[in-house]
mmCIF file of C-alpha atoms in Angstrom:
data_model
loop_
_atom_site.group_PDB
_atom_site.id
_atom_site.type_symbol
_atom_site.label_atom_id
_atom_site.label_comp_id
_atom_site.label_asym_id
_atom_site.label_seq_id
_atom_site.Cartn_x
_atom_site.Cartn_y
_atom_site.Cartn_z
ATOM 1 C CA GLN F 1 -18.933 10.752 -4.031
ATOM 2 C CA VAL F 2 -15.888 9.335 -2.248
ATOM 3 C CA GLN F 3 -13.949 11.656 0.005
ATOM 4 C CA LEU F 4 -10.349 10.896 0.846
ATOM 5 C CA VAL F 5 -8.617 12.341 3.897
ATOM 6 C CA GLU F 6 -4.840 12.148 4.223
ATOM 7 C CA SER F 7 -2.901 12.275 7.468
ATOM 8 C CA GLY F 8 0.647 11.791 8.729
ATOM 9 C CA GLY F 9 2.655 14.298 6.735
ATOM 10 C CA GLY F 10 5.177 16.717 8.149
ATOM 11 C CA SER F 11 8.867 17.457 8.228
ATOM 12 C CA VAL F 12 11.651 14.933 8.580
ATOM 13 C CA GLN F 13 15.387 14.846 8.073
ATOM 14 C CA ALA F 14 16.967 12.949 5.222
ATOM 15 C CA GLY F 15 17.289 9.277 6.036
ATOM 16 C CA GLY F 16 14.287 9.344 8.319
ATOM 17 C CA SER F 17 10.814 7.853 8.007
ATOM 18 C CA LEU F 18 7.225 8.997 7.693
ATOM 19 C CA ARG F 19 3.940 7.146 7.439
ATOM 20 C CA LEU F 20 1.035 8.563 5.483
ATOM 21 C CA SER F 21 -2.517 7.313 5.825
ATOM 22 C CA CYS F 22 -5.689 7.873 3.816
ATOM 23 C CA ALA F 23 -9.223 7.164 4.913
ATOM 24 C CA PRO F 24 -11.938 6.895 2.246
ATOM 25 C CA SER F 25 -15.443 7.998 3.194
ATOM 26 C CA PRO F 26 -17.626 6.273 2.388
ATOM 27 C CA TYR F 27 -15.849 3.135 1.376
ATOM 28 C CA THR F 28 -17.264 1.718 -1.842
ATOM 29 C CA ALA F 29 -16.790 -1.656 -3.434
ATOM 30 C CA ASN F 30 -16.389 0.207 -6.751
ATOM 31 C CA THR F 31 -12.885 1.256 -5.683
ATOM 32 C CA LYS F 32 -10.524 -0.939 -7.696
ATOM 33 C CA TYR F 33 -7.212 0.817 -7.123
ATOM 34 C CA MET F 34 -5.865 3.309 -4.622
ATOM 35 C CA ALA F 35 -2.639 5.194 -4.992
ATOM 36 C CA TRP F 36 -0.342 7.893 -3.705
ATOM 37 C CA PHE F 37 0.773 10.706 -5.941
ATOM 38 C CA ARG F 38 3.069 13.626 -5.236
ATOM 39 C CA GLN F 39 3.526 17.019 -6.751
ATOM 40 C CA VAL F 40 6.062 19.804 -6.508
ATOM 41 C CA PRO F 41 5.509 23.324 -7.850
ATOM 42 C CA GLY F 42 5.921 23.551 -11.592
ATOM 43 C CA LYS F 43 5.728 19.813 -12.199
ATOM 44 C CA ALA F 44 2.936 17.393 -13.040
ATOM 45 C CA ARG F 45 1.498 15.173 -10.344
ATOM 46 C CA GLU F 46 3.410 11.897 -10.451
ATOM 47 C CA GLY F 47 2.450 8.444 -9.275
ATOM 48 C CA VAL F 48 4.434 7.130 -6.332
ATOM 49 C CA ALA F 49 2.728 3.828 -5.532
ATOM 50 C CA ALA F 50 -0.527 2.048 -6.328
ATOM 51 C CA ILE F 51 -2.347 -0.979 -4.973
ATOM 52 C CA SER F 52 -5.343 -2.906 -6.247
ATOM 53 C CA THR F 53 -8.290 -4.163 -4.265
ATOM 54 C CA PRO F 54 -7.784 -6.479 -2.423
ATOM 55 C CA GLY F 55 -4.034 -5.960 -2.853
ATOM 56 C CA GLU F 56 -2.833 -8.537 -5.359
ATOM 57 C CA SER F 57 -1.229 -5.897 -7.598
ATOM 58 C CA ILE F 58 1.245 -3.337 -6.261
ATOM 59 C CA TYR F 59 3.263 -0.885 -8.312
ATOM 60 C CA TYR F 60 5.977 1.620 -7.408
ATOM 61 C CA ALA F 61 7.699 4.432 -9.198
ATOM 62 C CA ASP F 62 11.346 3.578 -9.793
ATOM 63 C CA SER F 63 12.405 6.498 -7.592
ATOM 64 C CA VAL F 64 10.845 4.967 -4.464
ATOM 65 C CA LYS F 65 11.302 1.224 -4.990
ATOM 66 C CA GLY F 66 12.938 -0.404 -2.001
ATOM 67 C CA ARG F 67 12.229 2.616 0.230
ATOM 68 C CA PHE F 68 8.447 3.091 0.224
ATOM 69 C CA THR F 69 5.782 0.507 0.988
ATOM 70 C CA ILE F 70 2.111 0.898 0.100
ATOM 71 C CA SER F 71 -0.478 -1.142 1.957
ATOM 72 C CA ARG F 72 -4.165 -1.332 2.620
ATOM 73 C CA ASP F 73 -5.906 -2.234 5.833
ATOM 74 C CA ASN F 74 -8.908 -3.963 4.368
ATOM 75 C CA GLY F 75 -10.493 -4.202 7.790
ATOM 76 C CA ILE F 76 -10.794 -0.446 8.286
ATOM 77 C CA LYS F 77 -10.334 0.409 4.610
ATOM 78 C CA THR F 78 -7.380 2.762 5.029
ATOM 79 C CA LEU F 79 -4.502 3.219 2.628
ATOM 80 C CA ASN F 80 -0.980 3.636 3.989
ATOM 81 C CA LEU F 81 2.388 4.694 2.643
ATOM 82 C CA GLN F 82 5.447 3.867 4.737
ATOM 83 C CA MET F 83 8.290 6.091 3.633
ATOM 84 C CA ASN F 84 11.771 5.010 4.746
ATOM 85 C CA GLY F 85 15.153 6.428 3.841
ATOM 86 C CA VAL F 86 13.604 9.653 2.598
ATOM 87 C CA THR F 87 15.653 12.180 0.630
ATOM 88 C CA PRO F 88 15.070 15.871 -0.131
ATOM 89 C CA GLU F 89 13.792 14.745 -3.554
ATOM 90 C CA ASP F 90 10.818 13.160 -1.776
ATOM 91 C CA THR F 91 9.622 16.611 -0.714
ATOM 92 C CA GLY F 92 6.218 17.550 -2.094
ATOM 93 C CA MET F 93 2.485 17.526 -1.647
ATOM 94 C CA TYR F 94 1.257 13.957 -1.393
ATOM 95 C CA TYR F 95 -2.212 13.027 -2.592
ATOM 96 C CA CYS F 96 -4.304 9.956 -1.988
ATOM 97 C CA ALA F 97 -6.388 8.839 -4.975
ATOM 98 C CA ALA F 98 -8.993 6.216 -5.782
ATOM 99 C CA SER F 99 -9.930 4.679 -9.101
ATOM 100 C CA GLU F 100 -12.848 2.587 -10.317
ATOM 101 C CA THR F 101 -10.846 1.324 -13.281
ATOM 102 C CA ARG F 102 -9.713 -2.293 -13.399
ATOM 103 C CA PRO F 103 -7.498 -3.873 -14.479
ATOM 104 C CA MET F 104 -4.568 -1.527 -14.894
ATOM 105 C CA THR F 105 -0.963 -2.035 -15.895
ATOM 106 C CA ALA F 106 1.799 -0.476 -13.837
ATOM 107 C CA ILE F 107 1.970 2.536 -16.154
ATOM 108 C CA GLN F 108 -1.793 3.024 -16.012
ATOM 109 C CA ALA F 109 -1.966 2.617 -12.245
ATOM 110 C CA LEU F 110 0.619 5.372 -11.743
ATOM 111 C CA PHE F 111 -1.019 7.813 -14.178
ATOM 112 C CA ARG F 112 -3.070 10.563 -12.583
ATOM 113 C CA LEU F 113 -5.794 10.700 -15.259
ATOM 114 C CA ASN F 114 -6.936 7.180 -14.356
ATOM 115 C CA TYR F 115 -8.047 8.349 -10.905
ATOM 116 C CA LYS F 116 -11.456 9.819 -10.228
ATOM 117 C CA PHE F 117 -11.311 10.729 -6.535
ATOM 118 C CA TRP F 118 -8.618 12.764 -4.809
ATOM 119 C CA GLY F 119 -7.747 13.905 -1.323
ATOM 120 C CA GLN F 120 -6.812 17.481 -0.458
ATOM 121 C CA GLY F 121 -3.140 16.621 -0.188
ATOM 122 C CA ILE F 122 -0.668 16.641 2.651
ATOM 123 C CA GLN F 123 2.783 18.237 2.727
ATOM 124 C CA VAL F 124 5.942 16.208 3.192
ATOM 125 C CA THR F 125 9.191 18.127 3.637
ATOM 126 C CA VAL F 126 12.556 16.393 3.822
ATOM 127 C CA SER F 127 15.520 18.460 4.921
ATOM 128 C CA SER F 128 19.145 17.605 4.214
#
């Protein structure tokens, strides 16, 4: 069983930046993709960004392209999400997820049902 622990959330003003991190424990070579999802009350959990192992495939939701950057530190096995130029629409609970499915298209990699392991979530609030 892989446990994922998110960190780095909080409150920020529009136009600012935040960096989220996710540490898998234990790390397993079966992890083929990791991703960030977000959810707001009343809406389905949506994919924000996904990255394959060892990082040759990266996908972003259209809403965050050019503003967010997903990366993996393969040395210490953490997953990061650098969020720049945030807007109030980026507010939500952000979840780290891991999948053992490979390969995946962009649509598959950003679809929540393709992920087996999930973190507890971390709140991001962007004020205008």
